[in-house]
Tab-separated table of C-alpha atoms in Angstrom:
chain	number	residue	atom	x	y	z
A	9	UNK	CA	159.392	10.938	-16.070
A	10	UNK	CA	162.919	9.266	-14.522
A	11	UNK	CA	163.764	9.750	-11.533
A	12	UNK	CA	167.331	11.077	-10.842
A	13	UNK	CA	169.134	13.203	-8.541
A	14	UNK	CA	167.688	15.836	-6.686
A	15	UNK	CA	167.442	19.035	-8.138
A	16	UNK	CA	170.220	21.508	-7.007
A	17	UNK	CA	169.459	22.889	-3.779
A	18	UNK	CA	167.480	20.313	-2.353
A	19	UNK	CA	168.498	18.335	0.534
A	20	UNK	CA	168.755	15.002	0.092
A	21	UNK	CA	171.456	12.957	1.308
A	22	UNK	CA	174.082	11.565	-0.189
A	23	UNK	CA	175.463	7.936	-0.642
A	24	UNK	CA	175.620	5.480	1.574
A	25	UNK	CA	178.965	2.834	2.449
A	26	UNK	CA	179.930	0.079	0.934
A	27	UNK	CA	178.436	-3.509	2.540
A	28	UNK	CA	181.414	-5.419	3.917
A	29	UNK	CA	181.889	-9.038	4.304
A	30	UNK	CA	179.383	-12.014	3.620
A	31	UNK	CA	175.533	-11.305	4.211
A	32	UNK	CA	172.981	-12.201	2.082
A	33	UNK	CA	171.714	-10.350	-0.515
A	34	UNK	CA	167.937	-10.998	-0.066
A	35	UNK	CA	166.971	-7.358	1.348
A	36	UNK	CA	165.202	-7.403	4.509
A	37	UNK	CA	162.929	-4.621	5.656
A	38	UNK	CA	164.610	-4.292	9.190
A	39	UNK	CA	168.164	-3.651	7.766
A	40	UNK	CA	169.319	-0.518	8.165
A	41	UNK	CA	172.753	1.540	6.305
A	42	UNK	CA	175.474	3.689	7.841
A	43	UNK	CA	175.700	7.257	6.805
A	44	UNK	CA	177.300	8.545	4.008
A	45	UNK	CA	180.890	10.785	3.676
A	46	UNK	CA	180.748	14.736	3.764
A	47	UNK	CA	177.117	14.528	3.036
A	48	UNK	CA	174.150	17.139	3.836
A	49	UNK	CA	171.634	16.372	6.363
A	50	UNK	CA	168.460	14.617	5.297
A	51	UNK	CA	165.525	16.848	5.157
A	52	UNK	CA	163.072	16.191	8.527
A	53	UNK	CA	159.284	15.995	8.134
A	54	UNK	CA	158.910	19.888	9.822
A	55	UNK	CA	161.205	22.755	11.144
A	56	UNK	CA	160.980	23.907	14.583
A	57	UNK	CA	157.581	25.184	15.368
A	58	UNK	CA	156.216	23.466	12.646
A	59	UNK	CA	153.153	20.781	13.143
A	60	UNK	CA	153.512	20.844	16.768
A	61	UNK	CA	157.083	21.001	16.959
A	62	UNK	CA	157.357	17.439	15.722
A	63	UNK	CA	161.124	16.330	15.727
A	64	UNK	CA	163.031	16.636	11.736
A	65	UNK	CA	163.476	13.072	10.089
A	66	UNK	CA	166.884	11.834	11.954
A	67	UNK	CA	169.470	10.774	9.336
A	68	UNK	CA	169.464	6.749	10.635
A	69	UNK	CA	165.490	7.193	10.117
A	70	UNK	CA	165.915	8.190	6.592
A	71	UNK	CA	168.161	5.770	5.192
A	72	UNK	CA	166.128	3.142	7.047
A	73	UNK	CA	163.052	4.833	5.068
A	74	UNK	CA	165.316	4.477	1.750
A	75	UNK	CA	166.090	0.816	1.833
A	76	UNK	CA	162.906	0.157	2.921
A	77	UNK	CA	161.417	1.508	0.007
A	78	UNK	CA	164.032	0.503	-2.082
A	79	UNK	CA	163.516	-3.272	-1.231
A	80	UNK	CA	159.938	-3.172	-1.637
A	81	UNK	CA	160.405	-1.302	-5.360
A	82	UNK	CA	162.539	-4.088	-5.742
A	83	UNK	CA	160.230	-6.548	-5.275
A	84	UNK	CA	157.716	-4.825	-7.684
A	85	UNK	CA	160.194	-5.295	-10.243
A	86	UNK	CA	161.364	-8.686	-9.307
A	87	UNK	CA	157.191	-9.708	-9.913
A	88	UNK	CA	156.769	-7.494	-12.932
A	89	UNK	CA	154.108	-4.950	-11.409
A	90	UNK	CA	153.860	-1.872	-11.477
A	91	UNK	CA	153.047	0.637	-8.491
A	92	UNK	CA	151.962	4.144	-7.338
A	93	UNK	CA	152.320	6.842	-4.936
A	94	UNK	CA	149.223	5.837	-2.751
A	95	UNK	CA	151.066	2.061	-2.876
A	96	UNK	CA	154.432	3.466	-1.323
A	97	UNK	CA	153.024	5.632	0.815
A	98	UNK	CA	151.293	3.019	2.849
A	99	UNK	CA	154.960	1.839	3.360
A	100	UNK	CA	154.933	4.899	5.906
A	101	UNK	CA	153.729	5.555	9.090
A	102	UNK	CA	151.385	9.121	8.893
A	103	UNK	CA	154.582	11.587	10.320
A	104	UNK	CA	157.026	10.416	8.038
A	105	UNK	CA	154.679	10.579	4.197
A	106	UNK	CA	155.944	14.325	4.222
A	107	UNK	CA	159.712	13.264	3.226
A	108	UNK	CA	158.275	10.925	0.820
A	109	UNK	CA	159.408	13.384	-2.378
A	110	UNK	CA	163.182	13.301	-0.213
A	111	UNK	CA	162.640	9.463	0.548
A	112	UNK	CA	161.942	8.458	-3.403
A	113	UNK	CA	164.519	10.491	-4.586
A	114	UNK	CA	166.993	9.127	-3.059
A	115	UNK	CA	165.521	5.458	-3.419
A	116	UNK	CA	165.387	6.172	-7.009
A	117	UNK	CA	169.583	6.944	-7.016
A	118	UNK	CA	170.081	3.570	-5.120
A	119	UNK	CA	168.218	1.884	-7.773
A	120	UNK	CA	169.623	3.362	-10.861
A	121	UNK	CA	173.374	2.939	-9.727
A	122	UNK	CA	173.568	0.457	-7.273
A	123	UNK	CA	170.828	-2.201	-9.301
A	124	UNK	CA	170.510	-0.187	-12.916
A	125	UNK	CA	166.953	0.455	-12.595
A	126	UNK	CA	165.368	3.433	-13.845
A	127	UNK	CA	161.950	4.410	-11.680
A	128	UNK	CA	159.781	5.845	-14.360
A	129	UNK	CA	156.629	7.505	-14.022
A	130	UNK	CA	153.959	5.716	-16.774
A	131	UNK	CA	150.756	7.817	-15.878
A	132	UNK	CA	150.997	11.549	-14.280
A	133	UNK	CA	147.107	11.329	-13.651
A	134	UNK	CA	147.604	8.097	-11.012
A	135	UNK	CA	151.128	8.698	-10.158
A	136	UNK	CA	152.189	5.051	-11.236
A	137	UNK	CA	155.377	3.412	-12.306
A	138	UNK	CA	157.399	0.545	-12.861
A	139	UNK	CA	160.988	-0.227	-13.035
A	140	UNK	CA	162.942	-1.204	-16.105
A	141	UNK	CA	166.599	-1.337	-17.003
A	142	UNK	CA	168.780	1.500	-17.383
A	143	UNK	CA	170.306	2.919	-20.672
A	144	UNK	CA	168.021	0.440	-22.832
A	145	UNK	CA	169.396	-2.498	-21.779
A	146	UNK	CA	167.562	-5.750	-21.666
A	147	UNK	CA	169.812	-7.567	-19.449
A	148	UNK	CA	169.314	-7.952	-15.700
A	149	UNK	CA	171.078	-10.917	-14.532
A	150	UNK	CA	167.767	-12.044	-12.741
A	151	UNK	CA	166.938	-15.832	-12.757
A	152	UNK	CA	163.343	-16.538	-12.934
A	153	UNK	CA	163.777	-19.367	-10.337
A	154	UNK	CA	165.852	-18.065	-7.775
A	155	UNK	CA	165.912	-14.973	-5.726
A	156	UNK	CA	168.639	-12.450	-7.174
A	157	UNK	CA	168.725	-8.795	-7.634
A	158	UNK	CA	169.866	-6.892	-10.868
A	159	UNK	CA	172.933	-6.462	-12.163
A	160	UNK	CA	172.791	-4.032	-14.857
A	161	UNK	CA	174.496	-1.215	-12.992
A	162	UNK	CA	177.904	-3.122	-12.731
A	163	UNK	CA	177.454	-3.623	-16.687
A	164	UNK	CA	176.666	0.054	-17.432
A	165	UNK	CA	179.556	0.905	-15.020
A	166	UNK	CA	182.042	-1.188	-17.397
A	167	UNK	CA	180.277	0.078	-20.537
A	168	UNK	CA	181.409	3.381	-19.566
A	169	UNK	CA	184.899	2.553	-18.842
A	170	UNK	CA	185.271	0.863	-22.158
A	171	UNK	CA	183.853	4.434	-23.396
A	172	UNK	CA	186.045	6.710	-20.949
A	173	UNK	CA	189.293	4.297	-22.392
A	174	UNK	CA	187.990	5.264	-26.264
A	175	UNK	CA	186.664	1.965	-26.770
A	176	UNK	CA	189.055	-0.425	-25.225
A	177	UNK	CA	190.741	-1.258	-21.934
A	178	UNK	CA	193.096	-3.342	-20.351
A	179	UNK	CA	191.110	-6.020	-18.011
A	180	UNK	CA	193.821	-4.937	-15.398
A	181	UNK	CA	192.181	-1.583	-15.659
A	182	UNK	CA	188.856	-2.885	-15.209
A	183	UNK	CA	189.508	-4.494	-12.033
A	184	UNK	CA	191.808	-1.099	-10.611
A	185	UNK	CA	188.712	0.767	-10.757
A	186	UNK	CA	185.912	-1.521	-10.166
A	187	UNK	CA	187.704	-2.251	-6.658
A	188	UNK	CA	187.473	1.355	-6.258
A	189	UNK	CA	183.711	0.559	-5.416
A	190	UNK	CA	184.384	-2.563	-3.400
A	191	UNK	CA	183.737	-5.357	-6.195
A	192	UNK	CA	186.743	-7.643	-6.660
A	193	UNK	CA	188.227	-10.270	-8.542
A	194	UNK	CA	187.092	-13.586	-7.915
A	195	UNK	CA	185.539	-12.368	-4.605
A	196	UNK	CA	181.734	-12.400	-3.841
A	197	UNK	CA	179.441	-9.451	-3.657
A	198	UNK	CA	176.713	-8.585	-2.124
A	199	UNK	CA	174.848	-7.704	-4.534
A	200	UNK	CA	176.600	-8.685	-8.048
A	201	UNK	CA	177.803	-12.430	-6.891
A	202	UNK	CA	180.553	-13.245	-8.891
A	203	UNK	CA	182.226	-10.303	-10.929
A	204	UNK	CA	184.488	-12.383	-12.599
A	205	UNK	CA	182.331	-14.888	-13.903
A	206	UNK	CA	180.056	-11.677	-15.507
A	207	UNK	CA	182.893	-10.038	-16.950
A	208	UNK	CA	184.663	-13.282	-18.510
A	209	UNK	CA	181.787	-15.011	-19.366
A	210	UNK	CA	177.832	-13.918	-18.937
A	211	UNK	CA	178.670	-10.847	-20.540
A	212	UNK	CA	180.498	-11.971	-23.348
A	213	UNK	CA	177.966	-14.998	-23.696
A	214	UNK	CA	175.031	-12.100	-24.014
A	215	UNK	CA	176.984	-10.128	-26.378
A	216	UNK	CA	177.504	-7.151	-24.192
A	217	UNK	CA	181.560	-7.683	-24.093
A	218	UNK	CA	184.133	-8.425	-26.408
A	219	UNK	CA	187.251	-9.893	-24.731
A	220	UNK	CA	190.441	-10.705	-26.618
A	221	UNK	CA	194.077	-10.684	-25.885
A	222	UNK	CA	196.137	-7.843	-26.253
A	223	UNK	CA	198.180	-8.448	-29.373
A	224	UNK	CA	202.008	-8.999	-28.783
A	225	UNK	CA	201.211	-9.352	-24.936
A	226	UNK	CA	203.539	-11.500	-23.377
A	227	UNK	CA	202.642	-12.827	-20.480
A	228	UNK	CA	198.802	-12.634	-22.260
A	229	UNK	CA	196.666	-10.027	-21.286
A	230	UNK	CA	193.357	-9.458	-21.975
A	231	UNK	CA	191.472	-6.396	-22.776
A	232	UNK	CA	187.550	-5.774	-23.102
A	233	UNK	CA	185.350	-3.978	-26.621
A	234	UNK	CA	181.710	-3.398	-26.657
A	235	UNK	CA	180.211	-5.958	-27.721
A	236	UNK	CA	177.265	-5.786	-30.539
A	237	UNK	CA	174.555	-6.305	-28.613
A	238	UNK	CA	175.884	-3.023	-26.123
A	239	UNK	CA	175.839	-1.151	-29.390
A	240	UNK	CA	172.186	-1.945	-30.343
A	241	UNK	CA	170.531	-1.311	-27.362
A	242	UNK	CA	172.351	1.813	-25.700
A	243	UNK	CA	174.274	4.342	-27.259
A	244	UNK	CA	177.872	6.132	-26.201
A	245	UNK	CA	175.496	9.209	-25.160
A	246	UNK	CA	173.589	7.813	-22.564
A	247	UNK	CA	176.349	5.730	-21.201
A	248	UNK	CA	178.440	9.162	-21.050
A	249	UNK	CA	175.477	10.567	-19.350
A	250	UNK	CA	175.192	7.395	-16.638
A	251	UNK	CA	178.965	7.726	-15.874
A	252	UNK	CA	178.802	11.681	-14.797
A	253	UNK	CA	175.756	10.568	-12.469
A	254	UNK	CA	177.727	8.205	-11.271
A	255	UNK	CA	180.928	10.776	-11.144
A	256	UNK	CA	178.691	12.918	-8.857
A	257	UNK	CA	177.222	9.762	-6.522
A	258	UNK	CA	180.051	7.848	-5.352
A	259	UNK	CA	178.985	4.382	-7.654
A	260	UNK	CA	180.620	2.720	-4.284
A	261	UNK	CA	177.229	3.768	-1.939
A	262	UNK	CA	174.955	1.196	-1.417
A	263	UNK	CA	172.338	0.039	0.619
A	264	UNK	CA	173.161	-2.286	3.636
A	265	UNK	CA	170.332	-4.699	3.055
């Protein structure tokens, strides 16, 4: 079982903005994240008259909820462990393990488009999972000596707009719509570091990207391919798939951590 977005008619909420400026991107469990745009109220832990009238699950209270959970998911995959619903619900005091079903869900969107991590459930009976890549990639952009977070969801972002361009685009293009979501050319991120240096180099290093000048380009210009190692480990399907989930998320939302 992956996680994904909630099913229609429930009430989670939506994405959250954009980090600006420099912070570091070590999450801390105090941070909190600003609302999202035109999005529906997060679901609160009782209605009125319900359990002693306790008050619903404020939206500031829920996204602080999300990223904590999200960091500390994080951190399970970061140290190669798996957990399980008794494990994350500790995270919560008794009043809020209600919204837990609203709180995961949601966690589990942060993590698959923000990060590229797939929450997957790996035993029914005990409620455990782990985290792994998204789409079958192997790639994280994790150093084992260093803290860092993943990376894949910027590479199955520009998978997908190689796929949406039928297998080629202009690396103009690539930066038009990547600074759609706040990541920029030659300017740190939060949570990706250096885009450039991924898309020009780490990427076409691992075999993910092909990049090669546009023929009869003058000034030169560069455009990106799959590269072969892309094609063995995902397919154009689930890449399709990723890109209407992120279509229907805002891939710009992410945690403030």
């Amino acid at each position: 079982m992956v996680f994904g977005p909630p099913e229609e008619g429930s009430a989670a909420p939506g994405a959250l903005s954009a980090p600006q400026g420099s912070q570091s991107a070590e999450p801390s469990p105090s941070d909190g994240a600003a609302g999202g745009l035109g999005q529906p109220e997060p679901p609160g832990p009782s209605g009125p008259g319900e359990a002693g009238d306790e008050e619903p699950l404020v939206e500031g209270n829920f996204h602080m909820k999300t990223a904590t959970l999200v960091m500390f998911l994080l951190l399970k995959y970061r140290n190669k462990q798996p957990t399980s619903k008794a494990e994350m619900l500790e995270i919560f005091i008794p009043e809020y393990q209600d919204d837990f079903p609203a709180i995961m869900s949601q966690a589990s969107i942060y993590l698959r488009l923000v990060f590229g991590l797939d929450v997957t459930e790996v035993d029914p009976s005990e409620h455990s999972y782990v985290l792994n890549p998204i789409l079958g990639l192997t790639w994280d952009g994790m150093l084992s000596d260093q803290w860092g977070l993943p990376k894949t969801g910027l590479l199955g972002l520009v998978l997908g707009l190689i796929l949406l361009q039928d297998g080629c685009v202009p690396e103009e293009e690539v930066w038009e719509a990547l600074g759609v979501i706040g990541v920029y050319d030659s300017q740190e991120h939060i949570v990706y570091g250096e885009p450039r240096d991924l898309l020009t180099n780490v990427w076409v290093q691992e075999g993910y990207l092909e990049r090669r000048q546009v023929a009869g380009s003058d000034p030169a210009r560069n455009e990106f391919l799959w590269g072969p190692r892309a094609s063995e480990e995902t397919s154009k399907l689930q890449v399709m798939i990723y890109m209407l989930q992120v279509g229907s998320n805002n891939p710009g939302s992410s945690l403030v951590l």
